[in-house]
């Protein structure tokens, strides 16, 4: 039985696309069982449909009960019995219900070298700060905002004349590589990762 993934998305889906393509190789040892999003009409869902992967949309309307939304998302994901949940550009934070069920087996990619520049605009914030090197990070998701245990990182040079888009596009190349390496590693050794030195 292949290592089952549920991928959560909110946008273009280039990270998802890399996973979908990797899963066509049996040696990768994984299958995307479903793709979920907080919003419809995004390219990532079209990519899943094109690959014949089930999708679901779990919107969070303004003013809705966030705790109930979180519990509902956990239910939706649990239907597909994943070994690992992958946040690939998912722009909502999961909460206590979700983490009670999937904590320790949910990863997220971030387009900056955490702990620097957490949050929704990692590439933009790094560029605005003037760093010369940024990069990509894969973490285990915990209750914080991009505060989970770091599983993998890659450095990306910031070039003169970079725009947010040019820097982010270059980071996403590394992000895709890191994500595939991390998923492949977890598929082969799926014990929940233990916290390293910082506890
Ligand atoms: C990625 O850089 C991810 O880290 C960030 O948003 C981007 C999503 O890209 N949160 P895509 O939707 O997979 O193309």
PDB file of C-alpha atoms and ligand atoms in Angstrom:
ATOM      1  CA  UNK A   1       0.000   0.000   0.000  1.00  0.00           C
ATOM      2  CA  UNK A   2       1.540   3.304  -1.046  1.00  0.00           C
ATOM      3  CA  UNK A   3       2.151   5.988   1.560  1.00  0.00           C
ATOM      4  CA  UNK A   4      -1.040   8.052   1.415  1.00  0.00           C
ATOM      5  CA  UNK A   5      -1.003  11.833   1.125  1.00  0.00           C
ATOM      6  CA  UNK A   6      -3.714  14.432   1.448  1.00  0.00           C
ATOM      7  CA  UNK A   7      -2.509  17.759   0.044  1.00  0.00           C
ATOM      8  CA  UNK A   8      -4.005  21.095   1.137  1.00  0.00           C
ATOM      9  CA  UNK A   9      -3.785  23.979  -1.314  1.00  0.00           C
ATOM     10  CA  UNK A  10      -5.019  27.552  -1.808  1.00  0.00           C
ATOM     11  CA  UNK A  11      -3.574  28.725  -5.095  1.00  0.00           C
ATOM     12  CA  UNK A  12      -1.613  27.848  -8.228  1.00  0.00           C
ATOM     13  CA  UNK A  13      -0.628  24.349  -7.164  1.00  0.00           C
ATOM     14  CA  UNK A  14       2.893  24.102  -8.596  1.00  0.00           C
ATOM     15  CA  UNK A  15       4.012  22.295  -5.427  1.00  0.00           C
ATOM     16  CA  UNK A  16       1.020  19.957  -5.751  1.00  0.00           C
ATOM     17  CA  UNK A  17       1.897  19.386  -9.399  1.00  0.00           C
ATOM     18  CA  UNK A  18       5.391  18.285  -8.417  1.00  0.00           C
ATOM     19  CA  UNK A  19       3.895  15.769  -5.960  1.00  0.00           C
ATOM     20  CA  UNK A  20       1.365  14.483  -8.492  1.00  0.00           C
ATOM     21  CA  UNK A  21       4.131  13.914 -11.037  1.00  0.00           C
ATOM     22  CA  UNK A  22       6.446  12.268  -8.490  1.00  0.00           C
ATOM     23  CA  UNK A  23       3.652   9.880  -7.469  1.00  0.00           C
ATOM     24  CA  UNK A  24       3.441   8.514 -11.010  1.00  0.00           C
ATOM     25  CA  UNK A  25       6.795   6.817 -10.294  1.00  0.00           C
ATOM     26  CA  UNK A  26       6.201   3.687  -8.176  1.00  0.00           C
ATOM     27  CA  UNK A  27       9.701   4.119  -6.699  1.00  0.00           C
ATOM     28  CA  UNK A  28       8.482   7.311  -4.998  1.00  0.00           C
ATOM     29  CA  UNK A  29       6.151   5.089  -2.971  1.00  0.00           C
ATOM     30  CA  UNK A  30       3.374   7.625  -2.410  1.00  0.00           C
ATOM     31  CA  UNK A  31      -0.109   8.367  -3.665  1.00  0.00           C
ATOM     32  CA  UNK A  32      -2.135  11.561  -3.429  1.00  0.00           C
ATOM     33  CA  UNK A  33      -5.447  10.351  -2.030  1.00  0.00           C
ATOM     34  CA  UNK A  34      -7.153  13.765  -2.102  1.00  0.00           C
ATOM     35  CA  UNK A  35      -6.554  17.471  -2.534  1.00  0.00           C
ATOM     36  CA  UNK A  36      -8.438  19.907  -0.316  1.00  0.00           C
ATOM     37  CA  UNK A  37      -8.743  23.656  -0.301  1.00  0.00           C
ATOM     38  CA  UNK A  38     -10.400  26.493   1.547  1.00  0.00           C
ATOM     39  CA  UNK A  39     -11.417  28.012  -1.756  1.00  0.00           C
ATOM     40  CA  UNK A  40     -12.762  26.900  -5.132  1.00  0.00           C
ATOM     41  CA  UNK A  41     -11.833  28.301  -8.542  1.00  0.00           C
ATOM     42  CA  UNK A  42      -8.113  27.817  -8.062  1.00  0.00           C
ATOM     43  CA  UNK A  43      -5.698  26.184 -10.488  1.00  0.00           C
ATOM     44  CA  UNK A  44      -4.497  23.677  -7.879  1.00  0.00           C
ATOM     45  CA  UNK A  45      -7.911  21.979  -7.842  1.00  0.00           C
ATOM     46  CA  UNK A  46      -7.941  21.834 -11.625  1.00  0.00           C
ATOM     47  CA  UNK A  47      -4.554  20.138 -11.509  1.00  0.00           C
ATOM     48  CA  UNK A  48      -5.893  17.502  -9.087  1.00  0.00           C
ATOM     49  CA  UNK A  49      -8.954  16.886 -11.271  1.00  0.00           C
ATOM     50  CA  UNK A  50      -6.740  16.501 -14.333  1.00  0.00           C
ATOM     51  CA  UNK A  51      -4.804  13.842 -12.440  1.00  0.00           C
ATOM     52  CA  UNK A  52      -8.015  12.060 -11.420  1.00  0.00           C
ATOM     53  CA  UNK A  53      -7.487  12.843  -7.725  1.00  0.00           C
ATOM     54  CA  UNK A  54     -10.568  13.481  -5.527  1.00  0.00           C
ATOM     55  CA  UNK A  55     -10.912  17.074  -4.328  1.00  0.00           C
ATOM     56  CA  UNK A  56     -12.890  18.866  -1.661  1.00  0.00           C
ATOM     57  CA  UNK A  57     -13.481  22.518  -0.809  1.00  0.00           C
ATOM     58  CA  UNK A  58     -13.921  23.509   2.816  1.00  0.00           C
ATOM     59  CA  UNK A  59     -14.510  27.286   2.843  1.00  0.00           C
ATOM     60  CA  UNK A  60     -14.180  29.514   5.860  1.00  0.00           C
ATOM     61  CA  UNK A  61     -16.794  32.249   5.328  1.00  0.00           C
ATOM     62  CA  UNK A  62     -16.111  35.596   7.036  1.00  0.00           C
ATOM     63  CA  UNK A  63     -17.314  35.468  10.623  1.00  0.00           C
ATOM     64  CA  UNK A  64     -17.726  31.705  10.617  1.00  0.00           C
ATOM     65  CA  UNK A  65     -16.884  29.660  13.714  1.00  0.00           C
ATOM     66  CA  UNK A  66     -13.180  28.964  13.270  1.00  0.00           C
ATOM     67  CA  UNK A  67     -13.135  26.076  15.743  1.00  0.00           C
ATOM     68  CA  UNK A  68     -15.991  24.330  13.932  1.00  0.00           C
ATOM     69  CA  UNK A  69     -14.250  24.938  10.611  1.00  0.00           C
ATOM     70  CA  UNK A  70     -11.087  23.323  11.983  1.00  0.00           C
ATOM     71  CA  UNK A  71     -13.019  20.271  13.229  1.00  0.00           C
ATOM     72  CA  UNK A  72     -14.767  20.005   9.868  1.00  0.00           C
ATOM     73  CA  UNK A  73     -11.468  20.144   7.995  1.00  0.00           C
ATOM     74  CA  UNK A  74     -10.113  17.335  10.169  1.00  0.00           C
ATOM     75  CA  UNK A  75     -13.195  15.250   9.332  1.00  0.00           C
ATOM     76  CA  UNK A  76     -12.827  15.929   5.614  1.00  0.00           C
ATOM     77  CA  UNK A  77      -9.153  14.932   5.603  1.00  0.00           C
ATOM     78  CA  UNK A  78      -9.720  11.868   7.811  1.00  0.00           C
ATOM     79  CA  UNK A  79     -12.107  10.463   5.196  1.00  0.00           C
ATOM     80  CA  UNK A  80      -9.035   9.746   3.072  1.00  0.00           C
ATOM     81  CA  UNK A  81      -7.011   8.165   5.883  1.00  0.00           C
ATOM     82  CA  UNK A  82      -3.689   9.866   5.037  1.00  0.00           C
ATOM     83  CA  UNK A  83      -0.331   8.811   6.396  1.00  0.00           C
ATOM     84  CA  UNK A  84       0.804  12.398   5.878  1.00  0.00           C
ATOM     85  CA  UNK A  85      -0.932  15.731   5.317  1.00  0.00           C
ATOM     86  CA  UNK A  86       0.990  18.159   3.119  1.00  0.00           C
ATOM     87  CA  UNK A  87       0.250  21.877   3.239  1.00  0.00           C
ATOM     88  CA  UNK A  88       1.390  23.041  -0.195  1.00  0.00           C
ATOM     89  CA  UNK A  89       0.528  26.693  -0.350  1.00  0.00           C
ATOM     90  CA  UNK A  90      -2.461  26.275   1.976  1.00  0.00           C
ATOM     91  CA  UNK A  91      -3.167  29.698   3.394  1.00  0.00           C
ATOM     92  CA  UNK A  92      -5.153  28.824   6.504  1.00  0.00           C
ATOM     93  CA  UNK A  93      -3.815  27.833   9.926  1.00  0.00           C
ATOM     94  CA  UNK A  94      -5.027  24.522  11.318  1.00  0.00           C
ATOM     95  CA  UNK A  95      -6.130  24.387  14.952  1.00  0.00           C
ATOM     96  CA  UNK A  96      -6.448  22.073  17.918  1.00  0.00           C
ATOM     97  CA  UNK A  97      -8.920  19.629  16.394  1.00  0.00           C
ATOM     98  CA  UNK A  98      -6.836  19.153  13.281  1.00  0.00           C
ATOM     99  CA  UNK A  99      -3.580  18.853  15.211  1.00  0.00           C
ATOM    100  CA  UNK A 100      -5.104  16.404  17.680  1.00  0.00           C
ATOM    101  CA  UNK A 101      -5.654  14.131  14.720  1.00  0.00           C
ATOM    102  CA  UNK A 102      -2.743  14.912  12.396  1.00  0.00           C
ATOM    103  CA  UNK A 103      -0.152  16.634  14.554  1.00  0.00           C
ATOM    104  CA  UNK A 104       3.259  15.053  13.973  1.00  0.00           C
ATOM    105  CA  UNK A 105       2.266  13.953  10.483  1.00  0.00           C
ATOM    106  CA  UNK A 106       1.551  17.244   8.762  1.00  0.00           C
ATOM    107  CA  UNK A 107       4.259  19.202   6.951  1.00  0.00           C
ATOM    108  CA  UNK A 108       4.304  22.654   5.414  1.00  0.00           C
ATOM    109  CA  UNK A 109       6.638  24.344   2.996  1.00  0.00           C
ATOM    110  CA  UNK A 110       7.578  27.979   3.450  1.00  0.00           C
ATOM    111  CA  UNK A 111       9.357  30.274   0.944  1.00  0.00           C
ATOM    112  CA  UNK A 112      11.882  31.672   3.430  1.00  0.00           C
ATOM    113  CA  UNK A 113      14.553  30.417   5.836  1.00  0.00           C
ATOM    114  CA  UNK A 114      12.520  29.999   9.029  1.00  0.00           C
ATOM    115  CA  UNK A 115      12.474  31.204  11.713  1.00  0.00           C
ATOM    116  CA  UNK A 116      13.039  34.319   9.631  1.00  0.00           C
ATOM    117  CA  UNK A 117      10.075  35.790   7.794  1.00  0.00           C
ATOM    118  CA  UNK A 118       7.196  33.532   8.889  1.00  0.00           C
ATOM    119  CA  UNK A 119       3.658  34.137   7.705  1.00  0.00           C
ATOM    120  CA  UNK A 120       1.909  34.662   4.431  1.00  0.00           C
ATOM    121  CA  UNK A 121       4.544  36.750   2.627  1.00  0.00           C
ATOM    122  CA  UNK A 122       7.912  35.104   3.273  1.00  0.00           C
ATOM    123  CA  UNK A 123       9.524  36.018  -0.044  1.00  0.00           C
ATOM    124  CA  UNK A 124       8.171  39.573  -0.010  1.00  0.00           C
ATOM    125  CA  UNK A 125       9.303  40.218   3.565  1.00  0.00           C
ATOM    126  CA  UNK A 126      12.789  38.834   2.971  1.00  0.00           C
ATOM    127  CA  UNK A 127      13.228  40.985  -0.138  1.00  0.00           C
ATOM    128  CA  UNK A 128      11.925  44.070   1.662  1.00  0.00           C
ATOM    129  CA  UNK A 129      14.359  43.476   4.512  1.00  0.00           C
ATOM    130  CA  UNK A 130      17.271  43.353   2.089  1.00  0.00           C
ATOM    131  CA  UNK A 131      18.634  39.875   2.860  1.00  0.00           C
ATOM    132  CA  UNK A 132      21.209  38.557   0.392  1.00  0.00           C
ATOM    133  CA  UNK A 133      20.281  34.919   0.935  1.00  0.00           C
ATOM    134  CA  UNK A 134      16.796  33.569   1.458  1.00  0.00           C
ATOM    135  CA  UNK A 135      15.467  30.128   0.701  1.00  0.00           C
ATOM    136  CA  UNK A 136      12.895  27.448   1.433  1.00  0.00           C
ATOM    137  CA  UNK A 137      11.968  25.515   4.554  1.00  0.00           C
ATOM    138  CA  UNK A 138       9.930  22.380   5.221  1.00  0.00           C
ATOM    139  CA  UNK A 139       8.542  22.096   8.749  1.00  0.00           C
ATOM    140  CA  UNK A 140       6.356  19.833  10.828  1.00  0.00           C
ATOM    141  CA  UNK A 141       3.194  21.849  11.462  1.00  0.00           C
ATOM    142  CA  UNK A 142       2.483  22.744  15.073  1.00  0.00           C
ATOM    143  CA  UNK A 143       0.062  25.149  16.732  1.00  0.00           C
ATOM    144  CA  UNK A 144       2.098  28.219  15.844  1.00  0.00           C
ATOM    145  CA  UNK A 145       2.587  30.216  12.653  1.00  0.00           C
ATOM    146  CA  UNK A 146       5.479  28.499  10.860  1.00  0.00           C
ATOM    147  CA  UNK A 147       7.032  27.563  14.231  1.00  0.00           C
ATOM    148  CA  UNK A 148       7.187  23.801  13.829  1.00  0.00           C
ATOM    149  CA  UNK A 149      10.308  21.643  13.825  1.00  0.00           C
ATOM    150  CA  UNK A 150      12.472  22.291  10.773  1.00  0.00           C
ATOM    151  CA  UNK A 151      12.861  19.174   8.629  1.00  0.00           C
ATOM    152  CA  UNK A 152      14.734  20.601   5.628  1.00  0.00           C
ATOM    153  CA  UNK A 153      16.061  23.891   4.279  1.00  0.00           C
ATOM    154  CA  UNK A 154      17.722  25.177   1.109  1.00  0.00           C
ATOM    155  CA  UNK A 155      19.379  28.539   0.497  1.00  0.00           C
ATOM    156  CA  UNK A 156      18.528  30.718  -2.490  1.00  0.00           C
ATOM    157  CA  UNK A 157      20.538  33.813  -3.440  1.00  0.00           C
ATOM    158  CA  UNK A 158      18.678  37.102  -3.706  1.00  0.00           C
ATOM    159  CA  UNK A 159      19.818  38.725  -6.960  1.00  0.00           C
ATOM    160  CA  UNK A 160      20.135  42.434  -7.773  1.00  0.00           C
ATOM    161  CA  UNK A 161      16.932  43.540  -9.416  1.00  0.00           C
ATOM    162  CA  UNK A 162      14.893  40.669  -7.966  1.00  0.00           C
ATOM    163  CA  UNK A 163      11.203  41.281  -7.677  1.00  0.00           C
ATOM    164  CA  UNK A 164       9.015  39.379  -5.233  1.00  0.00           C
ATOM    165  CA  UNK A 165       7.850  37.192  -8.111  1.00  0.00           C
ATOM    166  CA  UNK A 166      11.327  36.484  -9.526  1.00  0.00           C
ATOM    167  CA  UNK A 167      12.669  35.619  -6.072  1.00  0.00           C
ATOM    168  CA  UNK A 168       9.615  33.528  -5.151  1.00  0.00           C
ATOM    169  CA  UNK A 169       9.744  31.650  -8.459  1.00  0.00           C
ATOM    170  CA  UNK A 170      13.402  30.792  -7.844  1.00  0.00           C
ATOM    171  CA  UNK A 171      12.617  29.737  -4.268  1.00  0.00           C
ATOM    172  CA  UNK A 172       9.778  27.527  -5.467  1.00  0.00           C
ATOM    173  CA  UNK A 173      12.240  25.481  -7.530  1.00  0.00           C
ATOM    174  CA  UNK A 174      14.059  24.617  -4.303  1.00  0.00           C
ATOM    175  CA  UNK A 175      10.779  24.227  -2.427  1.00  0.00           C
ATOM    176  CA  UNK A 176       9.601  21.583  -4.861  1.00  0.00           C
ATOM    177  CA  UNK A 177      12.880  19.676  -4.547  1.00  0.00           C
ATOM    178  CA  UNK A 178      12.853  19.868  -0.736  1.00  0.00           C
ATOM    179  CA  UNK A 179       9.207  18.842  -0.530  1.00  0.00           C
ATOM    180  CA  UNK A 180       9.713  15.750  -2.677  1.00  0.00           C
ATOM    181  CA  UNK A 181      12.842  14.746  -0.771  1.00  0.00           C
ATOM    182  CA  UNK A 182      11.082  15.201   2.588  1.00  0.00           C
ATOM    183  CA  UNK A 183       7.946  13.287   1.568  1.00  0.00           C
ATOM    184  CA  UNK A 184      10.029  10.489   0.084  1.00  0.00           C
ATOM    185  CA  UNK A 185      12.063  10.266   3.299  1.00  0.00           C
ATOM    186  CA  UNK A 186       8.967  10.216   5.518  1.00  0.00           C
ATOM    187  CA  UNK A 187       7.372   7.574   3.307  1.00  0.00           C
ATOM    188  CA  UNK A 188      10.338   5.326   3.958  1.00  0.00           C
ATOM    189  CA  UNK A 189      10.711   6.121   7.681  1.00  0.00           C
ATOM    190  CA  UNK A 190       7.291   7.355   8.795  1.00  0.00           C
ATOM    191  CA  UNK A 191       7.943   7.508  12.558  1.00  0.00           C
ATOM    192  CA  UNK A 192       6.741  10.903  13.772  1.00  0.00           C
ATOM    193  CA  UNK A 193       9.795  13.123  13.765  1.00  0.00           C
ATOM    194  CA  UNK A 194      10.997  13.922  17.286  1.00  0.00           C
ATOM    195  CA  UNK A 195      11.918  17.428  18.337  1.00  0.00           C
ATOM    196  CA  UNK A 196      15.643  18.035  17.994  1.00  0.00           C
ATOM    197  CA  UNK A 197      17.885  20.106  20.333  1.00  0.00           C
ATOM    198  CA  UNK A 198      15.438  22.904  20.936  1.00  0.00           C
ATOM    199  CA  UNK A 199      12.946  20.547  22.573  1.00  0.00           C
TER     200      UNK A 199
HETATM  201  C1  LIG B   1       4.660  28.308  -2.036  1.00  0.00           C
HETATM  202  O1  LIG B   1       5.850  29.080  -2.173  1.00  0.00           O
HETATM  203  C2  LIG B   1       4.321  28.137  -0.585  1.00  0.00           C
HETATM  204  O2  LIG B   1       5.433  27.972   0.250  1.00  0.00           O
HETATM  205  C3  LIG B   1       3.646  29.445  -0.295  1.00  0.00           C
HETATM  206  O3  LIG B   1       2.832  29.708  -1.423  1.00  0.00           O
HETATM  207  C4  LIG B   1       3.442  29.078  -2.554  1.00  0.00           C
HETATM  208  C5  LIG B   1       2.419  28.148  -3.156  1.00  0.00           C
HETATM  209  O4  LIG B   1       2.774  27.909  -4.446  1.00  0.00           O
HETATM  210  N1  LIG B   1       2.843  29.369   0.910  1.00  0.00           N
HETATM  211  P1  LIG B   1       1.852  26.934  -5.364  1.00  0.00           P
HETATM  212  O5  LIG B   1       0.403  27.284  -5.096  1.00  0.00           O
HETATM  213  O6  LIG B   1       2.162  25.533  -4.953  1.00  0.00           O
HETATM  214  O7  LIG B   1       2.291  27.240  -6.767  1.00  0.00           O
END
